[in-house]
Coordinates of N, CA and C in Angstrom, one line a residue:
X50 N 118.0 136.8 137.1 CA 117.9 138.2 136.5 C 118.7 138.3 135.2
X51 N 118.2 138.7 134.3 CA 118.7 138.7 132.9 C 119.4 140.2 133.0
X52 N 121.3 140.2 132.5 CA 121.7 141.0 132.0 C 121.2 142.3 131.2
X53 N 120.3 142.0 130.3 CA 119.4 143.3 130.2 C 118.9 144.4 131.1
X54 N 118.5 143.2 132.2 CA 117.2 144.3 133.0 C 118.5 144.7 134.2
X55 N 119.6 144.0 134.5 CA 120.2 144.0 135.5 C 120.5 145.5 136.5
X56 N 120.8 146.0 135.3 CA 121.2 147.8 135.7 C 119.9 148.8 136.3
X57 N 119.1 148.8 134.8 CA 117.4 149.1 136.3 C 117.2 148.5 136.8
X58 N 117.3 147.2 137.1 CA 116.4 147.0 138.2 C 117.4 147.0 139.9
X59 N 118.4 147.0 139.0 CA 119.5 147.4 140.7 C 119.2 149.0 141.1
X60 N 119.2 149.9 139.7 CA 118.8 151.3 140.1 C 118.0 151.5 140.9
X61 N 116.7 150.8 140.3 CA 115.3 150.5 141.3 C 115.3 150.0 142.4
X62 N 115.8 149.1 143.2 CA 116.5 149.1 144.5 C 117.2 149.9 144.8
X63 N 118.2 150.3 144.6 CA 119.1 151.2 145.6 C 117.7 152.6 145.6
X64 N 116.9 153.0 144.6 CA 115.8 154.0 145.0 C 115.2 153.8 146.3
X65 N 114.3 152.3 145.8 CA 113.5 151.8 147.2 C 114.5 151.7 148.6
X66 N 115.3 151.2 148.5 CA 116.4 150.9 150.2 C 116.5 152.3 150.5
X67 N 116.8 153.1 149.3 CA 117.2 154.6 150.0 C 116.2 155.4 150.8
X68 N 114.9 154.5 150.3 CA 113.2 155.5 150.4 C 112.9 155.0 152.0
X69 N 113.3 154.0 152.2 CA 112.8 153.5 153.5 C 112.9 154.3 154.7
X70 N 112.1 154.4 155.3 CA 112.0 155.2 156.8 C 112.9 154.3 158.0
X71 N 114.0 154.4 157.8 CA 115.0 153.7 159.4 C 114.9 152.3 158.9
X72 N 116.5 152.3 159.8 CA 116.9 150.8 159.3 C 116.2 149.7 159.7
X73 N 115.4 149.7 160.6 CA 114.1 148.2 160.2 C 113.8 148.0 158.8
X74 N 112.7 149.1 158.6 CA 112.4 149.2 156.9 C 113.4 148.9 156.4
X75 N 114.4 149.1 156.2 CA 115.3 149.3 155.0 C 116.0 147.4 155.1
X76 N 116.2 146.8 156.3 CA 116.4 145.6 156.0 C 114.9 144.7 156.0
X77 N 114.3 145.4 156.5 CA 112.9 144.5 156.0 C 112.4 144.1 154.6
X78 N 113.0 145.5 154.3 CA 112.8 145.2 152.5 C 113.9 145.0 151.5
X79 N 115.2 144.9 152.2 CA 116.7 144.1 151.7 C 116.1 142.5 151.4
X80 N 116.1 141.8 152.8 CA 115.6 140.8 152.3 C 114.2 140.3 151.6
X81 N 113.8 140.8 151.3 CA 112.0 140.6 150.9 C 113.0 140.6 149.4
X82 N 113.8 141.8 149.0 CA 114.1 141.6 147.5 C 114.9 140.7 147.4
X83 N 115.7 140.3 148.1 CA 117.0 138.9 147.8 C 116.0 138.3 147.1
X84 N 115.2 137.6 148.4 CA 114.4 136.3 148.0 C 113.2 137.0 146.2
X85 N 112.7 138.0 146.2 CA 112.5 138.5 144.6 C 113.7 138.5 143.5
X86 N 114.9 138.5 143.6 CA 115.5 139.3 142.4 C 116.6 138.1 142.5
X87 N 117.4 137.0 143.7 CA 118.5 136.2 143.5 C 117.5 134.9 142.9
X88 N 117.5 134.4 142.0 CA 117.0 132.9 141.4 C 117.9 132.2 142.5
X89 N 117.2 131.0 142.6 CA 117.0 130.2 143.5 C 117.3 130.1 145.2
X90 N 116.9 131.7 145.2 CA 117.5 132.1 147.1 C 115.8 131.9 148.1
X91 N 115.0 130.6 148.5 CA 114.4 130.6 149.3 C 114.0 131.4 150.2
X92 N 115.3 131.9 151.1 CA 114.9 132.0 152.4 C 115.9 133.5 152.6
X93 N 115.7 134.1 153.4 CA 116.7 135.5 154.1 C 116.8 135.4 154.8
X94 N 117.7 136.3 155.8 CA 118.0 137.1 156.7 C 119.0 137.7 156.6
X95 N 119.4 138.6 157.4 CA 120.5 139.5 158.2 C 121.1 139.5 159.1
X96 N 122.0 139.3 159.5 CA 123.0 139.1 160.9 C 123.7 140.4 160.6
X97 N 123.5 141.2 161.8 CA 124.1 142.7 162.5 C 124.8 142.5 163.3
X98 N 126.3 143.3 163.3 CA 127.2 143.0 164.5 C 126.6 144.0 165.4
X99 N 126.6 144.0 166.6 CA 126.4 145.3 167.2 C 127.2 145.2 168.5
X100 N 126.5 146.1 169.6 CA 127.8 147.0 170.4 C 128.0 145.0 170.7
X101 N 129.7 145.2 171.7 CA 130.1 144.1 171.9 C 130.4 143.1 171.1
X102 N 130.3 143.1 169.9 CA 130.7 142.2 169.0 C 129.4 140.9 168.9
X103 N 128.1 141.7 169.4 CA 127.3 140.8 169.4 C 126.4 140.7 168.0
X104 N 126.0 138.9 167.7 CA 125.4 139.1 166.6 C 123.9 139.0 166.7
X105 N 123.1 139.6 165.9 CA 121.8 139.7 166.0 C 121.2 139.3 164.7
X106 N 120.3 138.8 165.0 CA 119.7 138.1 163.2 C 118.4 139.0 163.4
X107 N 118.1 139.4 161.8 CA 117.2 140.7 161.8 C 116.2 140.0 160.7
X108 N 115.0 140.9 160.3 CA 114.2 140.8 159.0 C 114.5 139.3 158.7
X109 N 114.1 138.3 159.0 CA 114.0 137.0 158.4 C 112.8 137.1 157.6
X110 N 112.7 136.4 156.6 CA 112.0 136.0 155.3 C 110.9 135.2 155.8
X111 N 111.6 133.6 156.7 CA 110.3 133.1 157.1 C 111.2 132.5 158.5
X112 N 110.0 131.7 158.9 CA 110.6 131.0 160.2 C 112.0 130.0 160.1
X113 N 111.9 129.3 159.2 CA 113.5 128.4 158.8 C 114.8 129.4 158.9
X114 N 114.6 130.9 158.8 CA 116.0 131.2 158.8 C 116.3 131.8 160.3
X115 N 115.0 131.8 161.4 CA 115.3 132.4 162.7 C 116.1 131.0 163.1
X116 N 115.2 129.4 162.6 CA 115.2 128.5 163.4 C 117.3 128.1 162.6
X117 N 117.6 128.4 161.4 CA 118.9 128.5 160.9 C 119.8 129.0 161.8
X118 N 119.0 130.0 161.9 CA 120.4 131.0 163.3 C 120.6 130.6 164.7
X119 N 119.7 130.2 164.8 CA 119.6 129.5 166.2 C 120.5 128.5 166.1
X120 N 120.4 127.5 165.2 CA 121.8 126.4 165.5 C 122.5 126.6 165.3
X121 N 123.1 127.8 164.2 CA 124.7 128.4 164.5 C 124.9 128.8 165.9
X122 N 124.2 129.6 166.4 CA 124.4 130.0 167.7 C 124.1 128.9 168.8
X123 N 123.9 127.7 168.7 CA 123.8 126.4 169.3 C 125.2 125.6 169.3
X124 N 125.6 125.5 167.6 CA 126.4 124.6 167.8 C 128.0 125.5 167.5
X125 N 127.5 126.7 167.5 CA 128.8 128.4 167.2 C 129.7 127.9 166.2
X126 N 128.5 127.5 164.9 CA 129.6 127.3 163.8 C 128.6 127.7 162.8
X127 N 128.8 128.2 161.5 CA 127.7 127.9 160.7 C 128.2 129.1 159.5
X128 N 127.7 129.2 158.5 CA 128.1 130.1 157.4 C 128.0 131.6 157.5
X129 N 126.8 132.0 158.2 CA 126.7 133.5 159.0 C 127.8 133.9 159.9
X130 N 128.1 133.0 160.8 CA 128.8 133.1 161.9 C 130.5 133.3 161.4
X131 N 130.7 132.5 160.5 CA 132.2 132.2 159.8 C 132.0 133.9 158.5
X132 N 131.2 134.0 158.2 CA 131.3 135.4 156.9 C 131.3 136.6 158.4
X133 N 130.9 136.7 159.7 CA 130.9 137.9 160.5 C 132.4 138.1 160.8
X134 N 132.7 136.3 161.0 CA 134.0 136.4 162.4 C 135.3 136.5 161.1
X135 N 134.8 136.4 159.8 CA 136.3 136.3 159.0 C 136.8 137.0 157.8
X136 N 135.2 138.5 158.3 CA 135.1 139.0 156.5 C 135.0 138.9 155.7
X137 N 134.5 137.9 154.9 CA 134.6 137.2 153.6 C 132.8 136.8 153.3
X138 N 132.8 136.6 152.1 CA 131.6 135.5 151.5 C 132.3 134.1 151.6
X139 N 130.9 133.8 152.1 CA 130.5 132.1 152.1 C 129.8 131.7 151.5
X140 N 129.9 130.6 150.4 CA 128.9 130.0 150.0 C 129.4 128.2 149.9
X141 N 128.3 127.7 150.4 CA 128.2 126.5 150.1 C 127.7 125.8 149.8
X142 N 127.7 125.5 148.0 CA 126.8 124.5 147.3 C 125.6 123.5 147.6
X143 N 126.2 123.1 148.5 CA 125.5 121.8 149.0 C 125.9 121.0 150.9
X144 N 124.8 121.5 151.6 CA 125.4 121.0 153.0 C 125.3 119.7 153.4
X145 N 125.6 119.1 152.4 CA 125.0 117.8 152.6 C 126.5 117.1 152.7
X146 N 127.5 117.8 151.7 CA 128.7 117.4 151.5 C 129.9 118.0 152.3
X147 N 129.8 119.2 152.5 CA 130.2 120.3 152.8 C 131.0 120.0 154.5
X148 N 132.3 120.2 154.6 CA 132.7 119.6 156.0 C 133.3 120.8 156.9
X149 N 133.1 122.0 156.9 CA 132.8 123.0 157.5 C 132.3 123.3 158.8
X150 N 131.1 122.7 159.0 CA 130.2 122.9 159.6 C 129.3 121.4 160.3
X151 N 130.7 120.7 160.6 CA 129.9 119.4 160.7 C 128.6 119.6 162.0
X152 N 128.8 120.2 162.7 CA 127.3 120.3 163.9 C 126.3 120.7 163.1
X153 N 126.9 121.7 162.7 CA 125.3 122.9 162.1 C 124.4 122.5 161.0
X154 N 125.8 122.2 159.6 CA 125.4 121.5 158.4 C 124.3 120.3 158.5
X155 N 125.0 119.0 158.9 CA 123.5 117.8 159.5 C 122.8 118.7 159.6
X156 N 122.6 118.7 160.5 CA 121.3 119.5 161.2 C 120.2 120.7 160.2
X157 N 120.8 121.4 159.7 CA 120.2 122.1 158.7 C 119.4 121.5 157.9
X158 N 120.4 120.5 157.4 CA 119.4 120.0 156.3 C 118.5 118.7 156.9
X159 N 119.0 118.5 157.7 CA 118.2 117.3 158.4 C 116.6 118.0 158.9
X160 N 116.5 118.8 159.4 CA 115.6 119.4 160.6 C 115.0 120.9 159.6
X161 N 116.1 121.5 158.9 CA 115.4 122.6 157.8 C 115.2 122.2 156.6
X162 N 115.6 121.4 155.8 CA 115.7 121.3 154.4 C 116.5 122.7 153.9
X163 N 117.7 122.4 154.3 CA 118.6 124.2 153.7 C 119.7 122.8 152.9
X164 N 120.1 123.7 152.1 CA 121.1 122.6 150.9 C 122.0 123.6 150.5
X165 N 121.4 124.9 150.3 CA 122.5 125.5 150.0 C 122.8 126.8 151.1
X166 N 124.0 127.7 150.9 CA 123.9 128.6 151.4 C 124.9 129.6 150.9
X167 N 124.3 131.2 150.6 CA 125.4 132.2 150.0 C 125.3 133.4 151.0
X168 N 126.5 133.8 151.8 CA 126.2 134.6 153.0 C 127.5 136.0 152.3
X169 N 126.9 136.8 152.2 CA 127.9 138.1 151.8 C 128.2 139.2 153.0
X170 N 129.1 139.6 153.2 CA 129.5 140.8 154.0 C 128.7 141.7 153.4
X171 N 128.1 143.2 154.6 CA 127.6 144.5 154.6 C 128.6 145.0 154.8
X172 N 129.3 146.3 153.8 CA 130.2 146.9 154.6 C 130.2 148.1 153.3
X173 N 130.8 149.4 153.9 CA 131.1 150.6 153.7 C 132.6 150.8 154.1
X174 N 133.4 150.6 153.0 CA 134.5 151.2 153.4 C 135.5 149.8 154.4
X175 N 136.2 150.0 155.3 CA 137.0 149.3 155.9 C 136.1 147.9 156.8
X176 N 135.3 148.4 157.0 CA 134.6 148.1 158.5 C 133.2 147.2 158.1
X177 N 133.3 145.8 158.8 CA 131.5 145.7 158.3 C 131.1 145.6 159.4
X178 N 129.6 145.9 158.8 CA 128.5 145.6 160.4 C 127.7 144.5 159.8
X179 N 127.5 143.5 159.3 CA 126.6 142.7 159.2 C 126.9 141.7 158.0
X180 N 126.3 140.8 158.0 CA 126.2 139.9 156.5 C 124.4 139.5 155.8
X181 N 124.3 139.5 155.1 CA 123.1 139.1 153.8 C 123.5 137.7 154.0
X182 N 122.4 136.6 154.7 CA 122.4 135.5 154.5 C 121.0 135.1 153.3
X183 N 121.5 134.3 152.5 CA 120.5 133.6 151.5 C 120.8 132.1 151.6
X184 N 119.5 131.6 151.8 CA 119.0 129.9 151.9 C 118.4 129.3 150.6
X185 N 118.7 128.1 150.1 CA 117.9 127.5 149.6 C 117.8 126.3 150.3
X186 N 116.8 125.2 149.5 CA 116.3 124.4 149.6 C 116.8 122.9 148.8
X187 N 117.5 123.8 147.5 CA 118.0 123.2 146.1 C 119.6 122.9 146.5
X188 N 120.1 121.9 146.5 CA 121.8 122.1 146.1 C 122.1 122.7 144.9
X189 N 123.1 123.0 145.0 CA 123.7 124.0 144.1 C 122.6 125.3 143.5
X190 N 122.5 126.0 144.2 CA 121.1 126.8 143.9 C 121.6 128.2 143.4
X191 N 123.1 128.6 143.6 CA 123.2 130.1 143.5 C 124.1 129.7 142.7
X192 N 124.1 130.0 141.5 CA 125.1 129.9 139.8 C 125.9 131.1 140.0
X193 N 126.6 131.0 139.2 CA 127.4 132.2 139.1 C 126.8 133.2 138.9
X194 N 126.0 133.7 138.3 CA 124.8 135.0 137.8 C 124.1 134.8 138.9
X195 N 123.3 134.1 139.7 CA 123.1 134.5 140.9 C 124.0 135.3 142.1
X196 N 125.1 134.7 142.1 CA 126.1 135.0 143.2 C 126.5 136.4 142.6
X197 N 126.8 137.0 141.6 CA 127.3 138.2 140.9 C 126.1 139.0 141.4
X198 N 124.7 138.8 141.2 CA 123.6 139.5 141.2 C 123.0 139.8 143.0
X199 N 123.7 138.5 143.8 CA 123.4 138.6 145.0 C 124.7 139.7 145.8
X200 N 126.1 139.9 145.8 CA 126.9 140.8 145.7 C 126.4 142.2 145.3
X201 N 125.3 142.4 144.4 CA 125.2 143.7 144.0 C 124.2 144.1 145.2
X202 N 123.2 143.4 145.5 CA 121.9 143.4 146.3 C 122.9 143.8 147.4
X203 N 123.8 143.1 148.0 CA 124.7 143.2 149.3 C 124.8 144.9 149.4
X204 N 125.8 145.4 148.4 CA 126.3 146.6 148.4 C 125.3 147.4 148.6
X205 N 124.4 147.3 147.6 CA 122.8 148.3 147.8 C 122.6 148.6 149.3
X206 N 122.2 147.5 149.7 CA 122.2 146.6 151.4 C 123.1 147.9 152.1
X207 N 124.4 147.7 151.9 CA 125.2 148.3 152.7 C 125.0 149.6 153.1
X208 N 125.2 150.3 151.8 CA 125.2 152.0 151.5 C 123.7 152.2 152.2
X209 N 122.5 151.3 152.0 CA 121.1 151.9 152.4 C 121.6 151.9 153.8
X210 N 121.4 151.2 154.4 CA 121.3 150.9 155.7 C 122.3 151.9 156.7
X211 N 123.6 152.1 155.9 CA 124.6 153.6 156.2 C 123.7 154.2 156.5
X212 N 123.0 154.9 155.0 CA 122.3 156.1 155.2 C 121.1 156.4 155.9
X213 N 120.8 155.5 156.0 CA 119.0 155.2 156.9 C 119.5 155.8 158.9
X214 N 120.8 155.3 158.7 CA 120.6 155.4 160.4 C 122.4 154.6 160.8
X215 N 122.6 155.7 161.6 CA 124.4 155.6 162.2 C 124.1 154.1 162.7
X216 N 125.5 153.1 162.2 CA 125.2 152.0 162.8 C 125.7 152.1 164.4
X217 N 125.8 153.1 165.5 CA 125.9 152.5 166.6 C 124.5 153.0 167.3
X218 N 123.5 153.6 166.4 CA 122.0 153.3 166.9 C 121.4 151.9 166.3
X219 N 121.6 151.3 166.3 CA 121.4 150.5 165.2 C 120.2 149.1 167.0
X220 N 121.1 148.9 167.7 CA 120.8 148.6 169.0 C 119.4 149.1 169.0
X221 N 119.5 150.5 169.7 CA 118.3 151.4 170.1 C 116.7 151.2 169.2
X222 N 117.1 151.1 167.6 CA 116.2 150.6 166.7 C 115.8 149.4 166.6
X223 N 115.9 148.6 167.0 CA 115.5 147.5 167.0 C 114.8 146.9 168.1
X224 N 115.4 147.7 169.0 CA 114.6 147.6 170.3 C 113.2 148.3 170.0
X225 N 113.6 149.7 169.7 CA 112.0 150.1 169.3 C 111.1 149.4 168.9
X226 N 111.5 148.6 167.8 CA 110.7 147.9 166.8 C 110.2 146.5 167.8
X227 N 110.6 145.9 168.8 CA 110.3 145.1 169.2 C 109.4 145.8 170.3
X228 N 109.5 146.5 171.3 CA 108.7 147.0 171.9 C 107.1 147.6 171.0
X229 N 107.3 148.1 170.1 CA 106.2 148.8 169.3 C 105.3 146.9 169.1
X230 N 106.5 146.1 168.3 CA 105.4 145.2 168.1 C 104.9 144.2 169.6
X231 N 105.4 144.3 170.5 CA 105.1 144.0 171.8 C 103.9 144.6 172.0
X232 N 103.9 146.1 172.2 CA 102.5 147.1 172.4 C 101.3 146.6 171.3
X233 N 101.3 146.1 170.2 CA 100.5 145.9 169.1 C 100.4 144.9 169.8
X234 N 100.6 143.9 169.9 CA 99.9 142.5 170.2 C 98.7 143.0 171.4
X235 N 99.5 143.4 172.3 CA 98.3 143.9 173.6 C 97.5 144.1 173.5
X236 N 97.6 145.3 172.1 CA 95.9 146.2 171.3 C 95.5 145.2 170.9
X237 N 95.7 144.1 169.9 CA 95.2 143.3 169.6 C 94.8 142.1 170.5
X238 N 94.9 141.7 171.3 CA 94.4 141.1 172.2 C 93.1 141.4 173.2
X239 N 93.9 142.9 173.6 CA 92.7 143.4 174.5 C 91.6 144.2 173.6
X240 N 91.7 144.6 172.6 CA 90.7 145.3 172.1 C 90.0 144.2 170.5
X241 N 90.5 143.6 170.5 CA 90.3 142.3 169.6 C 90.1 143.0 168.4
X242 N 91.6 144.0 167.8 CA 91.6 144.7 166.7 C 93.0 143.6 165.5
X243 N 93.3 144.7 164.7 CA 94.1 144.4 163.7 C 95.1 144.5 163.7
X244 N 96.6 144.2 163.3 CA 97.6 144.7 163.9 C 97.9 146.0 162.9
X245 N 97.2 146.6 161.9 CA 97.1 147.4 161.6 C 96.3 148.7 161.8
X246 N 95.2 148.0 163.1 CA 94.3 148.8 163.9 C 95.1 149.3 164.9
X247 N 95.9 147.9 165.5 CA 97.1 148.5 166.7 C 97.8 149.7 166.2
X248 N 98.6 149.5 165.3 CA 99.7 150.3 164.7 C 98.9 151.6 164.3
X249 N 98.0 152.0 163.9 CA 97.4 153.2 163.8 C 96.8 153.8 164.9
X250 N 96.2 153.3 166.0 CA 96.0 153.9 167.1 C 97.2 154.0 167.8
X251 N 98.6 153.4 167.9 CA 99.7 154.0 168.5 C 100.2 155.5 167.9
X252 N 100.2 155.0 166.7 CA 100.4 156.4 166.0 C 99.3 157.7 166.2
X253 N 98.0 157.5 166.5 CA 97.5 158.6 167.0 C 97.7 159.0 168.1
X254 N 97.7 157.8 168.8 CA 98.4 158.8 170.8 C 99.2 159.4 170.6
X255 N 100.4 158.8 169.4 CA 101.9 159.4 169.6 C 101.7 160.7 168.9
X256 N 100.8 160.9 168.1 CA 100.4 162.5 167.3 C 100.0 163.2 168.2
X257 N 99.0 162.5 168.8 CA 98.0 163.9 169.9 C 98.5 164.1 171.3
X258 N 99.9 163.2 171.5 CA 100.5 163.4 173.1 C 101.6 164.3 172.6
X259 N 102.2 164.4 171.2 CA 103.7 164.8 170.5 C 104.1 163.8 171.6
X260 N 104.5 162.9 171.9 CA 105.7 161.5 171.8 C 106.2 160.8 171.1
X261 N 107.0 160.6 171.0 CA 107.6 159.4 170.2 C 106.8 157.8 170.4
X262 N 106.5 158.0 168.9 CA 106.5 156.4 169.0 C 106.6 154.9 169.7
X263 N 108.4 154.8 170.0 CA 108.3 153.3 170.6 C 108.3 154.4 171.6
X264 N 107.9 155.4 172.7 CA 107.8 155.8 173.9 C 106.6 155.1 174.3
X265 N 105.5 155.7 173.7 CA 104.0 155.1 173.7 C 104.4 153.6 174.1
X266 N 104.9 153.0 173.4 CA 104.5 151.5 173.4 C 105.6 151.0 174.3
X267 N 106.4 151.7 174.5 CA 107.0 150.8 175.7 C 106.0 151.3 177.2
X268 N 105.8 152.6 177.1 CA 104.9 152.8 178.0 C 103.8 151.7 178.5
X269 N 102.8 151.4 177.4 CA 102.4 150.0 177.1 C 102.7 148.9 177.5
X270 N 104.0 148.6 177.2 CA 104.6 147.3 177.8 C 104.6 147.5 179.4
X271 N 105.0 148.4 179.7 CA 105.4 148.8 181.0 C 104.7 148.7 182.0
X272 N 103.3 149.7 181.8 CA 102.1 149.9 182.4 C 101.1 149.6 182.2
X273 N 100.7 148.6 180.9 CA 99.6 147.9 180.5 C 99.1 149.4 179.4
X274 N 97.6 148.6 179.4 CA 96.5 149.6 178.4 C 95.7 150.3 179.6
X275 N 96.2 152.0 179.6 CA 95.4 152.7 180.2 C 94.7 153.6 179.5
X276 N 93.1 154.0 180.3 CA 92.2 154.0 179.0 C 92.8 155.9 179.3
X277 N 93.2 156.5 180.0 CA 94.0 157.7 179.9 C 94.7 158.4 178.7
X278 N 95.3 157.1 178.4 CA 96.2 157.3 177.1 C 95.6 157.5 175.8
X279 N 94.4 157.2 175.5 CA 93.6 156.8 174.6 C 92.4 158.4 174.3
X280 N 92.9 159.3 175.7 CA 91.6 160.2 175.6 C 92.0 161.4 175.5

């Protein structure tokens, strides 16, 4: 990102994060912009503290960064796990060299091709709920002007996600969001639609019953496809 453009185009983010409908959206499209706006950041995700001190990895970019979290939480070491448990950014040039993380590191790059990693704290104020992990592929991938420009993305990150939704719903939403996409697969399977056919016929039952949303679809999950629901 060129100094020029740096100031709109952060404005223009904190617009879009603030526009987002509930914090799924809002970190769905946190990371979608890392991997747009940080030069040489491959891969996303999110790690949320939630109730219990538990960590949750959210909005991944692609499959390498679910299968990333997974071996931190395999071998309970890794750059995500060390930026939750010690407040700080992490970044590590190159995991190839890097003695940190001797379980996790191998392994990453052996089994993901990850080389680098820059993981920032979410936080408002005293307290954080989460960290902005960014992956590459490249060693040494996040320059200084990267890492300055990925710090700003964080903060944006933070304050949206505040305002989108109190972080001790934070649980409850994401549950929704897995249940809704639970119920979609079903439509799509049993009615051999779209997952944007699913998602718009959930939203008409939920208009023409007045229910809520992930109600419908956990209903769904619950009780199967009844053609009741639909009439």
């Amino acid at each position: 990102m060129s100094a020029d453009s740096s100031g709109d185009q952060f404005a223009a983010i904190a617009r879009s994060l603030s526009s987002e409908a509930g914090v799924v959206a809002t970190l769905d499209n946190a990371t979608a912009t890392a991997v747009g706006i940080v030069d040489g950041c491959d891969y996303a995700g999110i790690s949320l503290i939630l109730k219990g001190r538990r960590v949750k990895s959210v909005a991944p970019t692609d499959e390498i960064v679910v299968r990333a979290d997974q071996l931190q939480h395999e071998t309970g070491e890794g750059p995500c796990l060390q930026s939750v448990s010690e407040h700080e950014t992490v970044y590590a040039p190159d995991l190839r060299d890097d003695p940190r993380w001797p379980r996790w590191a191998p392994r990453a790059v052996a089994e993901l091709g990850i080389r680098s990693a820059l993981v920032m704290r979410l936080f408002v104020g005293p307290d954080s709920f989460g960290a902005l992990n960014l992956f590459s592929t490249t060693p040494n991938a996040f320059k200084s002007v990267d890492r300055v420009s990925a710090h700003a993305l964080a903060a944006h990150v933070a304050v949206a996600m505040t305002a989108a939704q109190d972080h001790q719903d934070m649980d409850s939403a994401l549950i929704s969001r897995t249940t809704i996409g639970q119920a979609e697969g079903m439509l799509m399977q049993a009615l051999s639609i779209s997952g944007d056919q699913a998602f718009a016929a959930l939203v008409r039952v939920s208009q023409a019953r007045n229910i809520k949303l992930h109600e419908i679809a956990a209903d769904i999950v619950r009780n199967g496809i009844r053609p009741e629901l639909f009439e």
